[in-house]
Amino acid sequence: MTTHSRPTDAPAADAPAPEAPELQLMVLDVNGERHEVITEPRRTLVDVLRHELRLTGTHVGCEHGICGACTVLVDDRPVRACLMFAAQAEGARIRTVESLSAGSCGRPDELGDLQRAFRERHALQCGFCTPGFLMLAEGFLAERPDADREQIREAVAANLCRCTGYQPIVEAIEQCAAARRAARPDARKEK
Ligand code: FES
Ligand code: FES
């Protein structure tokens, strides 16, 4: 378990003493690890992930729920972490992009299968949107492992990418889904 608290900025000598912000202890389950965070209740989940837990893989784009760059999984469902207060995620299982490598192959320094598919299909250029697409796809494939190309296309329309034109992203998710299906025990038995 890790406890995090935010250092307060020292006021200028002649400035009136600012009112101390209200702080709250939150307990967050992130990537299978329990974290205690002491912070303001108004802080968003993405801010706490990035600034308190230093999980900077989750990006911040619009901060208005439009672009999807901040997508993480909360109880296995993709959510916009810029639209959720961190306090609302207490008691839930939170997964960020950092979990993909450690989760799927057991070694934190190796890419997971979905990440490898993105690399092989050239599904990123600047990469700013990529963590959001990866987590969107991870949540989607967990729920719809048999999704076809059209369904994947519909799912990725939730997030914005200004570089790739989406086609390679769809292909990467489709490739990963096919590989996961082929690795299922029932598929291996049929061979
Ligand atoms: S930063 Fe959250 S949706 Fe754009
Ligand atoms: S790869 Fe640049 S925004 Fe998607």
PDB file of C-alpha atoms and ligand atoms in Angstrom:
ATOM      1  CA  MET A   1       0.000   0.000   0.000  1.00  0.00           C
ATOM      2  CA  THR A   2       1.236   3.468  -0.833  1.00  0.00           C
ATOM      3  CA  THR A   3       0.185   6.737   0.822  1.00  0.00           C
ATOM      4  CA  HIS A   4       0.423   9.947  -1.162  1.00  0.00           C
ATOM      5  CA  SER A   5      -0.179  13.532  -0.136  1.00  0.00           C
ATOM      6  CA  ARG A   6       0.302  16.724  -2.052  1.00  0.00           C
ATOM      7  CA  PRO A   7       2.828  19.287  -0.787  1.00  0.00           C
ATOM      8  CA  THR A   8       1.213  22.700  -0.196  1.00  0.00           C
ATOM      9  CA  ASP A   9       2.770  25.749  -1.879  1.00  0.00           C
ATOM     10  CA  ALA A  10       4.277  28.295   0.514  1.00  0.00           C
ATOM     11  CA  PRO A  11       2.400  31.688   0.365  1.00  0.00           C
ATOM     12  CA  ALA A  12       4.303  34.905  -0.474  1.00  0.00           C
ATOM     13  CA  ALA A  13       5.392  36.755   2.687  1.00  0.00           C
ATOM     14  CA  ASP A  14       2.999  39.754   2.224  1.00  0.00           C
ATOM     15  CA  ALA A  15       0.018  37.780   0.894  1.00  0.00           C
ATOM     16  CA  PRO A  16      -2.970  37.061   3.142  1.00  0.00           C
ATOM     17  CA  ALA A  17      -2.872  33.488   4.311  1.00  0.00           C
ATOM     18  CA  PRO A  18      -4.942  31.449   1.865  1.00  0.00           C
ATOM     19  CA  GLU A  19      -7.672  29.285   3.251  1.00  0.00           C
ATOM     20  CA  ALA A  20      -6.396  25.774   3.646  1.00  0.00           C
ATOM     21  CA  PRO A  21      -8.103  23.522   1.105  1.00  0.00           C
ATOM     22  CA  GLU A  22     -10.342  20.842   2.449  1.00  0.00           C
ATOM     23  CA  LEU A  23      -8.529  17.530   2.198  1.00  0.00           C
ATOM     24  CA  GLN A  24      -9.913  14.039   2.111  1.00  0.00           C
ATOM     25  CA  LEU A  25      -8.398  10.602   2.445  1.00  0.00           C
ATOM     26  CA  MET A  26      -9.252   8.394  -0.504  1.00  0.00           C
ATOM     27  CA  VAL A  27      -8.423   4.759  -0.955  1.00  0.00           C
ATOM     28  CA  LEU A  28      -8.044   3.791  -4.586  1.00  0.00           C
ATOM     29  CA  ASP A  29      -7.445   0.382  -6.131  1.00  0.00           C
ATOM     30  CA  VAL A  30      -5.317   1.075  -9.190  1.00  0.00           C
ATOM     31  CA  ASN A  31      -3.845  -1.697 -11.325  1.00  0.00           C
ATOM     32  CA  GLY A  32      -4.339  -4.136  -8.477  1.00  0.00           C
ATOM     33  CA  GLU A  33      -2.532  -1.999  -5.933  1.00  0.00           C
ATOM     34  CA  ARG A  34      -4.158  -0.157  -3.022  1.00  0.00           C
ATOM     35  CA  HIS A  35      -3.261   3.521  -2.699  1.00  0.00           C
ATOM     36  CA  GLU A  36      -4.167   5.955   0.048  1.00  0.00           C
ATOM     37  CA  VAL A  37      -4.330   9.501  -1.292  1.00  0.00           C
ATOM     38  CA  ILE A  38      -4.870  12.651   0.747  1.00  0.00           C
ATOM     39  CA  THR A  39      -6.174  15.322  -1.579  1.00  0.00           C
ATOM     40  CA  GLU A  40      -9.028  17.722  -2.296  1.00  0.00           C
ATOM     41  CA  PRO A  41     -12.404  16.102  -2.938  1.00  0.00           C
ATOM     42  CA  ARG A  42     -12.880  18.194  -6.106  1.00  0.00           C
ATOM     43  CA  ARG A  43      -9.961  16.561  -7.911  1.00  0.00           C
ATOM     44  CA  THR A  44     -10.675  14.453 -10.967  1.00  0.00           C
ATOM     45  CA  LEU A  45      -9.583  10.872 -11.323  1.00  0.00           C
ATOM     46  CA  VAL A  46      -7.178  11.723 -14.134  1.00  0.00           C
ATOM     47  CA  ASP A  47      -5.482  14.391 -12.029  1.00  0.00           C
ATOM     48  CA  VAL A  48      -5.023  12.043  -9.111  1.00  0.00           C
ATOM     49  CA  LEU A  49      -3.714   9.267 -11.341  1.00  0.00           C
ATOM     50  CA  ARG A  50      -1.191  11.544 -13.010  1.00  0.00           C
ATOM     51  CA  HIS A  51      -0.152  13.898 -10.224  1.00  0.00           C
ATOM     52  CA  GLU A  52      -0.507  11.844  -7.050  1.00  0.00           C
ATOM     53  CA  LEU A  53       0.180   8.331  -8.312  1.00  0.00           C
ATOM     54  CA  ARG A  54       2.528   9.410 -11.137  1.00  0.00           C
ATOM     55  CA  LEU A  55       0.730   7.186 -13.617  1.00  0.00           C
ATOM     56  CA  THR A  56       1.313   9.565 -16.494  1.00  0.00           C
ATOM     57  CA  GLY A  57       0.419   7.093 -19.230  1.00  0.00           C
ATOM     58  CA  THR A  58      -3.146   8.391 -19.029  1.00  0.00           C
ATOM     59  CA  HIS A  59      -3.262  11.582 -21.067  1.00  0.00           C
ATOM     60  CA  VAL A  60      -5.334  14.736 -20.695  1.00  0.00           C
ATOM     61  CA  GLY A  61      -6.664  16.357 -23.856  1.00  0.00           C
ATOM     62  CA  CYS A  62      -9.909  18.299 -23.786  1.00  0.00           C
ATOM     63  CA  GLU A  63     -10.840  17.846 -20.101  1.00  0.00           C
ATOM     64  CA  HIS A  64     -14.463  17.942 -21.256  1.00  0.00           C
ATOM     65  CA  GLY A  65     -15.252  14.318 -22.011  1.00  0.00           C
ATOM     66  CA  ILE A  66     -14.891  14.741 -25.776  1.00  0.00           C
ATOM     67  CA  CYS A  67     -11.523  13.339 -26.905  1.00  0.00           C
ATOM     68  CA  GLY A  68     -11.198  10.150 -24.841  1.00  0.00           C
ATOM     69  CA  ALA A  69      -7.441  10.572 -24.278  1.00  0.00           C
ATOM     70  CA  CYS A  70      -8.037  10.096 -20.553  1.00  0.00           C
ATOM     71  CA  THR A  71      -9.927   6.788 -20.893  1.00  0.00           C
ATOM     72  CA  VAL A  72      -9.281   4.268 -18.116  1.00  0.00           C
ATOM     73  CA  LEU A  73     -11.224   1.217 -16.975  1.00  0.00           C
ATOM     74  CA  VAL A  74     -13.349   1.458 -13.856  1.00  0.00           C
ATOM     75  CA  ASP A  75     -14.751  -1.921 -12.891  1.00  0.00           C
ATOM     76  CA  ASP A  76     -13.826  -3.083 -16.402  1.00  0.00           C
ATOM     77  CA  ARG A  77     -15.764  -0.359 -18.200  1.00  0.00           C
ATOM     78  CA  PRO A  78     -14.083   2.453 -20.142  1.00  0.00           C
ATOM     79  CA  VAL A  79     -14.694   5.837 -18.513  1.00  0.00           C
ATOM     80  CA  ARG A  80     -13.467   9.384 -19.141  1.00  0.00           C
ATOM     81  CA  ALA A  81     -11.224  10.000 -16.153  1.00  0.00           C
ATOM     82  CA  CYS A  82     -11.500  13.775 -16.669  1.00  0.00           C
ATOM     83  CA  LEU A  83     -15.226  13.612 -15.964  1.00  0.00           C
ATOM     84  CA  MET A  84     -15.069  11.577 -12.793  1.00  0.00           C
ATOM     85  CA  PHE A  85     -14.042  12.735  -9.349  1.00  0.00           C
ATOM     86  CA  ALA A  86     -11.362  10.501  -7.881  1.00  0.00           C
ATOM     87  CA  ALA A  87     -13.570  10.093  -4.817  1.00  0.00           C
ATOM     88  CA  GLN A  88     -16.244   8.506  -7.022  1.00  0.00           C
ATOM     89  CA  ALA A  89     -13.815   5.739  -7.935  1.00  0.00           C
ATOM     90  CA  GLU A  90     -13.312   4.603  -4.348  1.00  0.00           C
ATOM     91  CA  GLY A  91     -14.233   0.953  -3.980  1.00  0.00           C
ATOM     92  CA  ALA A  92     -13.882   0.306  -7.723  1.00  0.00           C
ATOM     93  CA  ARG A  93     -11.129  -1.471  -9.645  1.00  0.00           C
ATOM     94  CA  ILE A  94      -9.284   1.094 -11.733  1.00  0.00           C
ATOM     95  CA  ARG A  95      -7.015   0.082 -14.603  1.00  0.00           C
ATOM     96  CA  THR A  96      -4.744   2.420 -16.502  1.00  0.00           C
ATOM     97  CA  VAL A  97      -2.657   1.867 -19.614  1.00  0.00           C
ATOM     98  CA  GLU A  98       0.273   0.884 -17.391  1.00  0.00           C
ATOM     99  CA  SER A  99      -1.577  -2.319 -16.549  1.00  0.00           C
ATOM    100  CA  LEU A 100      -1.571  -3.607 -20.110  1.00  0.00           C
ATOM    101  CA  SER A 101       2.034  -4.691 -20.247  1.00  0.00           C
ATOM    102  CA  ALA A 102       2.286  -6.099 -16.751  1.00  0.00           C
ATOM    103  CA  GLY A 103      -1.151  -7.671 -17.000  1.00  0.00           C
ATOM    104  CA  SER A 104      -0.928  -9.592 -20.219  1.00  0.00           C
ATOM    105  CA  CYS A 105       2.604 -10.933 -20.242  1.00  0.00           C
ATOM    106  CA  GLY A 106       3.714 -10.718 -16.613  1.00  0.00           C
ATOM    107  CA  ARG A 107       6.665  -8.415 -17.304  1.00  0.00           C
ATOM    108  CA  PRO A 108       6.155  -4.688 -16.854  1.00  0.00           C
ATOM    109  CA  ASP A 109       8.879  -3.892 -19.384  1.00  0.00           C
ATOM    110  CA  GLU A 110       7.222  -5.822 -22.214  1.00  0.00           C
ATOM    111  CA  LEU A 111       4.302  -4.674 -24.288  1.00  0.00           C
ATOM    112  CA  GLY A 112       1.020  -6.515 -23.971  1.00  0.00           C
ATOM    113  CA  ASP A 113      -0.705  -8.115 -26.938  1.00  0.00           C
ATOM    114  CA  LEU A 114      -2.936  -5.128 -27.664  1.00  0.00           C
ATOM    115  CA  GLN A 115       0.007  -2.753 -27.524  1.00  0.00           C
ATOM    116  CA  ARG A 116       2.014  -5.016 -29.827  1.00  0.00           C
ATOM    117  CA  ALA A 117      -0.864  -5.095 -32.312  1.00  0.00           C
ATOM    118  CA  PHE A 118      -0.931  -1.271 -32.316  1.00  0.00           C
ATOM    119  CA  ARG A 119       2.787  -1.212 -33.004  1.00  0.00           C
ATOM    120  CA  GLU A 120       2.623  -3.850 -35.748  1.00  0.00           C
ATOM    121  CA  ARG A 121      -0.296  -2.137 -37.498  1.00  0.00           C
ATOM    122  CA  HIS A 122       1.212   1.360 -37.150  1.00  0.00           C
ATOM    123  CA  ALA A 123      -1.884   2.425 -35.242  1.00  0.00           C
ATOM    124  CA  LEU A 124      -0.206   5.496 -33.766  1.00  0.00           C
ATOM    125  CA  GLN A 125       1.677   8.483 -35.019  1.00  0.00           C
ATOM    126  CA  CYS A 126       2.087  11.188 -32.376  1.00  0.00           C
ATOM    127  CA  GLY A 127       0.711   8.713 -29.818  1.00  0.00           C
ATOM    128  CA  PHE A 128      -1.160  11.258 -27.745  1.00  0.00           C
ATOM    129  CA  CYS A 129      -4.495   9.490 -28.174  1.00  0.00           C
ATOM    130  CA  THR A 130      -3.045   5.978 -27.902  1.00  0.00           C
ATOM    131  CA  PRO A 131      -3.469   5.258 -24.162  1.00  0.00           C
ATOM    132  CA  GLY A 132      -7.116   6.215 -24.449  1.00  0.00           C
ATOM    133  CA  PHE A 133      -7.674   4.006 -27.498  1.00  0.00           C
ATOM    134  CA  LEU A 134      -5.861   1.105 -25.834  1.00  0.00           C
ATOM    135  CA  MET A 135      -8.043   1.258 -22.735  1.00  0.00           C
ATOM    136  CA  LEU A 136     -11.186   1.776 -24.790  1.00  0.00           C
ATOM    137  CA  ALA A 137     -10.265  -1.308 -26.834  1.00  0.00           C
ATOM    138  CA  GLU A 138      -9.308  -3.333 -23.767  1.00  0.00           C
ATOM    139  CA  GLY A 139     -12.680  -2.690 -22.155  1.00  0.00           C
ATOM    140  CA  PHE A 140     -14.535  -3.254 -25.411  1.00  0.00           C
ATOM    141  CA  LEU A 141     -12.830  -6.576 -26.230  1.00  0.00           C
ATOM    142  CA  ALA A 142     -13.413  -7.875 -22.708  1.00  0.00           C
ATOM    143  CA  GLU A 143     -17.111  -7.302 -23.219  1.00  0.00           C
ATOM    144  CA  ARG A 144     -17.272  -8.141 -26.939  1.00  0.00           C
ATOM    145  CA  PRO A 145     -14.472 -10.625 -27.722  1.00  0.00           C
ATOM    146  CA  ASP A 146     -16.211 -11.701 -30.926  1.00  0.00           C
ATOM    147  CA  ALA A 147     -16.764  -8.193 -32.269  1.00  0.00           C
ATOM    148  CA  ASP A 148     -16.447  -7.798 -36.019  1.00  0.00           C
ATOM    149  CA  ARG A 149     -14.760  -4.951 -37.871  1.00  0.00           C
ATOM    150  CA  GLU A 150     -17.911  -2.857 -38.058  1.00  0.00           C
ATOM    151  CA  GLN A 151     -18.514  -3.146 -34.328  1.00  0.00           C
ATOM    152  CA  ILE A 152     -14.896  -2.240 -33.600  1.00  0.00           C
ATOM    153  CA  ARG A 153     -15.227   0.734 -35.919  1.00  0.00           C
ATOM    154  CA  GLU A 154     -18.296   1.910 -34.017  1.00  0.00           C
ATOM    155  CA  ALA A 155     -16.531   1.467 -30.662  1.00  0.00           C
ATOM    156  CA  VAL A 156     -13.449   3.493 -31.593  1.00  0.00           C
ATOM    157  CA  ALA A 157     -15.606   6.340 -32.860  1.00  0.00           C
ATOM    158  CA  ALA A 158     -15.968   7.293 -29.184  1.00  0.00           C
ATOM    159  CA  ASN A 159     -12.384   8.617 -29.105  1.00  0.00           C
ATOM    160  CA  LEU A 160     -10.583  11.190 -31.229  1.00  0.00           C
ATOM    161  CA  CYS A 161      -7.363  10.726 -33.190  1.00  0.00           C
ATOM    162  CA  ARG A 162      -6.141  13.513 -35.408  1.00  0.00           C
ATOM    163  CA  CYS A 163      -3.278  11.557 -36.992  1.00  0.00           C
ATOM    164  CA  THR A 164      -4.054   8.023 -38.092  1.00  0.00           C
ATOM    165  CA  GLY A 165      -7.366   8.148 -39.922  1.00  0.00           C
ATOM    166  CA  TYR A 166      -8.567   5.324 -37.608  1.00  0.00           C
ATOM    167  CA  GLN A 167      -8.109   2.478 -40.089  1.00  0.00           C
ATOM    168  CA  PRO A 168      -4.883   1.135 -38.541  1.00  0.00           C
ATOM    169  CA  ILE A 169      -6.439   1.406 -35.072  1.00  0.00           C
ATOM    170  CA  VAL A 170      -9.398  -0.703 -36.184  1.00  0.00           C
ATOM    171  CA  GLU A 171      -7.027  -3.222 -37.810  1.00  0.00           C
ATOM    172  CA  ALA A 172      -4.884  -3.451 -34.679  1.00  0.00           C
ATOM    173  CA  ILE A 173      -7.869  -4.135 -32.447  1.00  0.00           C
ATOM    174  CA  GLU A 174      -9.220  -6.662 -34.932  1.00  0.00           C
ATOM    175  CA  GLN A 175      -5.827  -8.418 -35.063  1.00  0.00           C
ATOM    176  CA  CYS A 176      -5.603  -8.590 -31.278  1.00  0.00           C
ATOM    177  CA  ALA A 177      -9.184  -9.858 -30.990  1.00  0.00           C
ATOM    178  CA  ALA A 178      -8.489 -12.603 -33.554  1.00  0.00           C
ATOM    179  CA  ALA A 179      -5.311 -13.667 -31.741  1.00  0.00           C
ATOM    180  CA  ARG A 180      -7.119 -13.801 -28.403  1.00  0.00           C
ATOM    181  CA  ARG A 181      -9.915 -15.868 -29.926  1.00  0.00           C
ATOM    182  CA  ALA A 182      -7.403 -18.284 -31.444  1.00  0.00           C
ATOM    183  CA  ALA A 183      -5.746 -18.688 -28.038  1.00  0.00           C
ATOM    184  CA  ARG A 184      -8.986 -19.534 -26.240  1.00  0.00           C
ATOM    185  CA  PRO A 185      -9.064 -23.112 -24.904  1.00  0.00           C
ATOM    186  CA  ASP A 186     -12.241 -23.902 -26.884  1.00  0.00           C
ATOM    187  CA  ALA A 187     -10.595 -22.712 -30.131  1.00  0.00           C
ATOM    188  CA  ARG A 188      -7.484 -24.821 -29.465  1.00  0.00           C
ATOM    189  CA  LYS A 189      -9.635 -27.923 -28.899  1.00  0.00           C
ATOM    190  CA  GLU A 190     -11.353 -27.499 -32.269  1.00  0.00           C
ATOM    191  CA  LYS A 191      -8.015 -27.709 -34.148  1.00  0.00           C
TER     192      LYS A 191
HETATM  193  S1  FES B   1      -9.344  14.647 -21.603  1.00  0.00           S
HETATM  194 FE1  FES B   1     -10.991  13.438 -20.943  1.00  0.00          FE
HETATM  195  S2  FES B   1     -12.217  13.202 -22.697  1.00  0.00           S
HETATM  196 FE2  FES B   1     -10.654  14.554 -23.353  1.00  0.00          FE
HETATM  197  S1  FES B   2      -1.817   9.260 -33.095  1.00  0.00           S
HETATM  198 FE1  FES B   2      -1.784  11.435 -32.921  1.00  0.00          FE
HETATM  199  S2  FES B   2      -3.745  11.917 -32.138  1.00  0.00           S
HETATM  200 FE2  FES B   2      -3.835   9.812 -32.522  1.00  0.00          FE
END
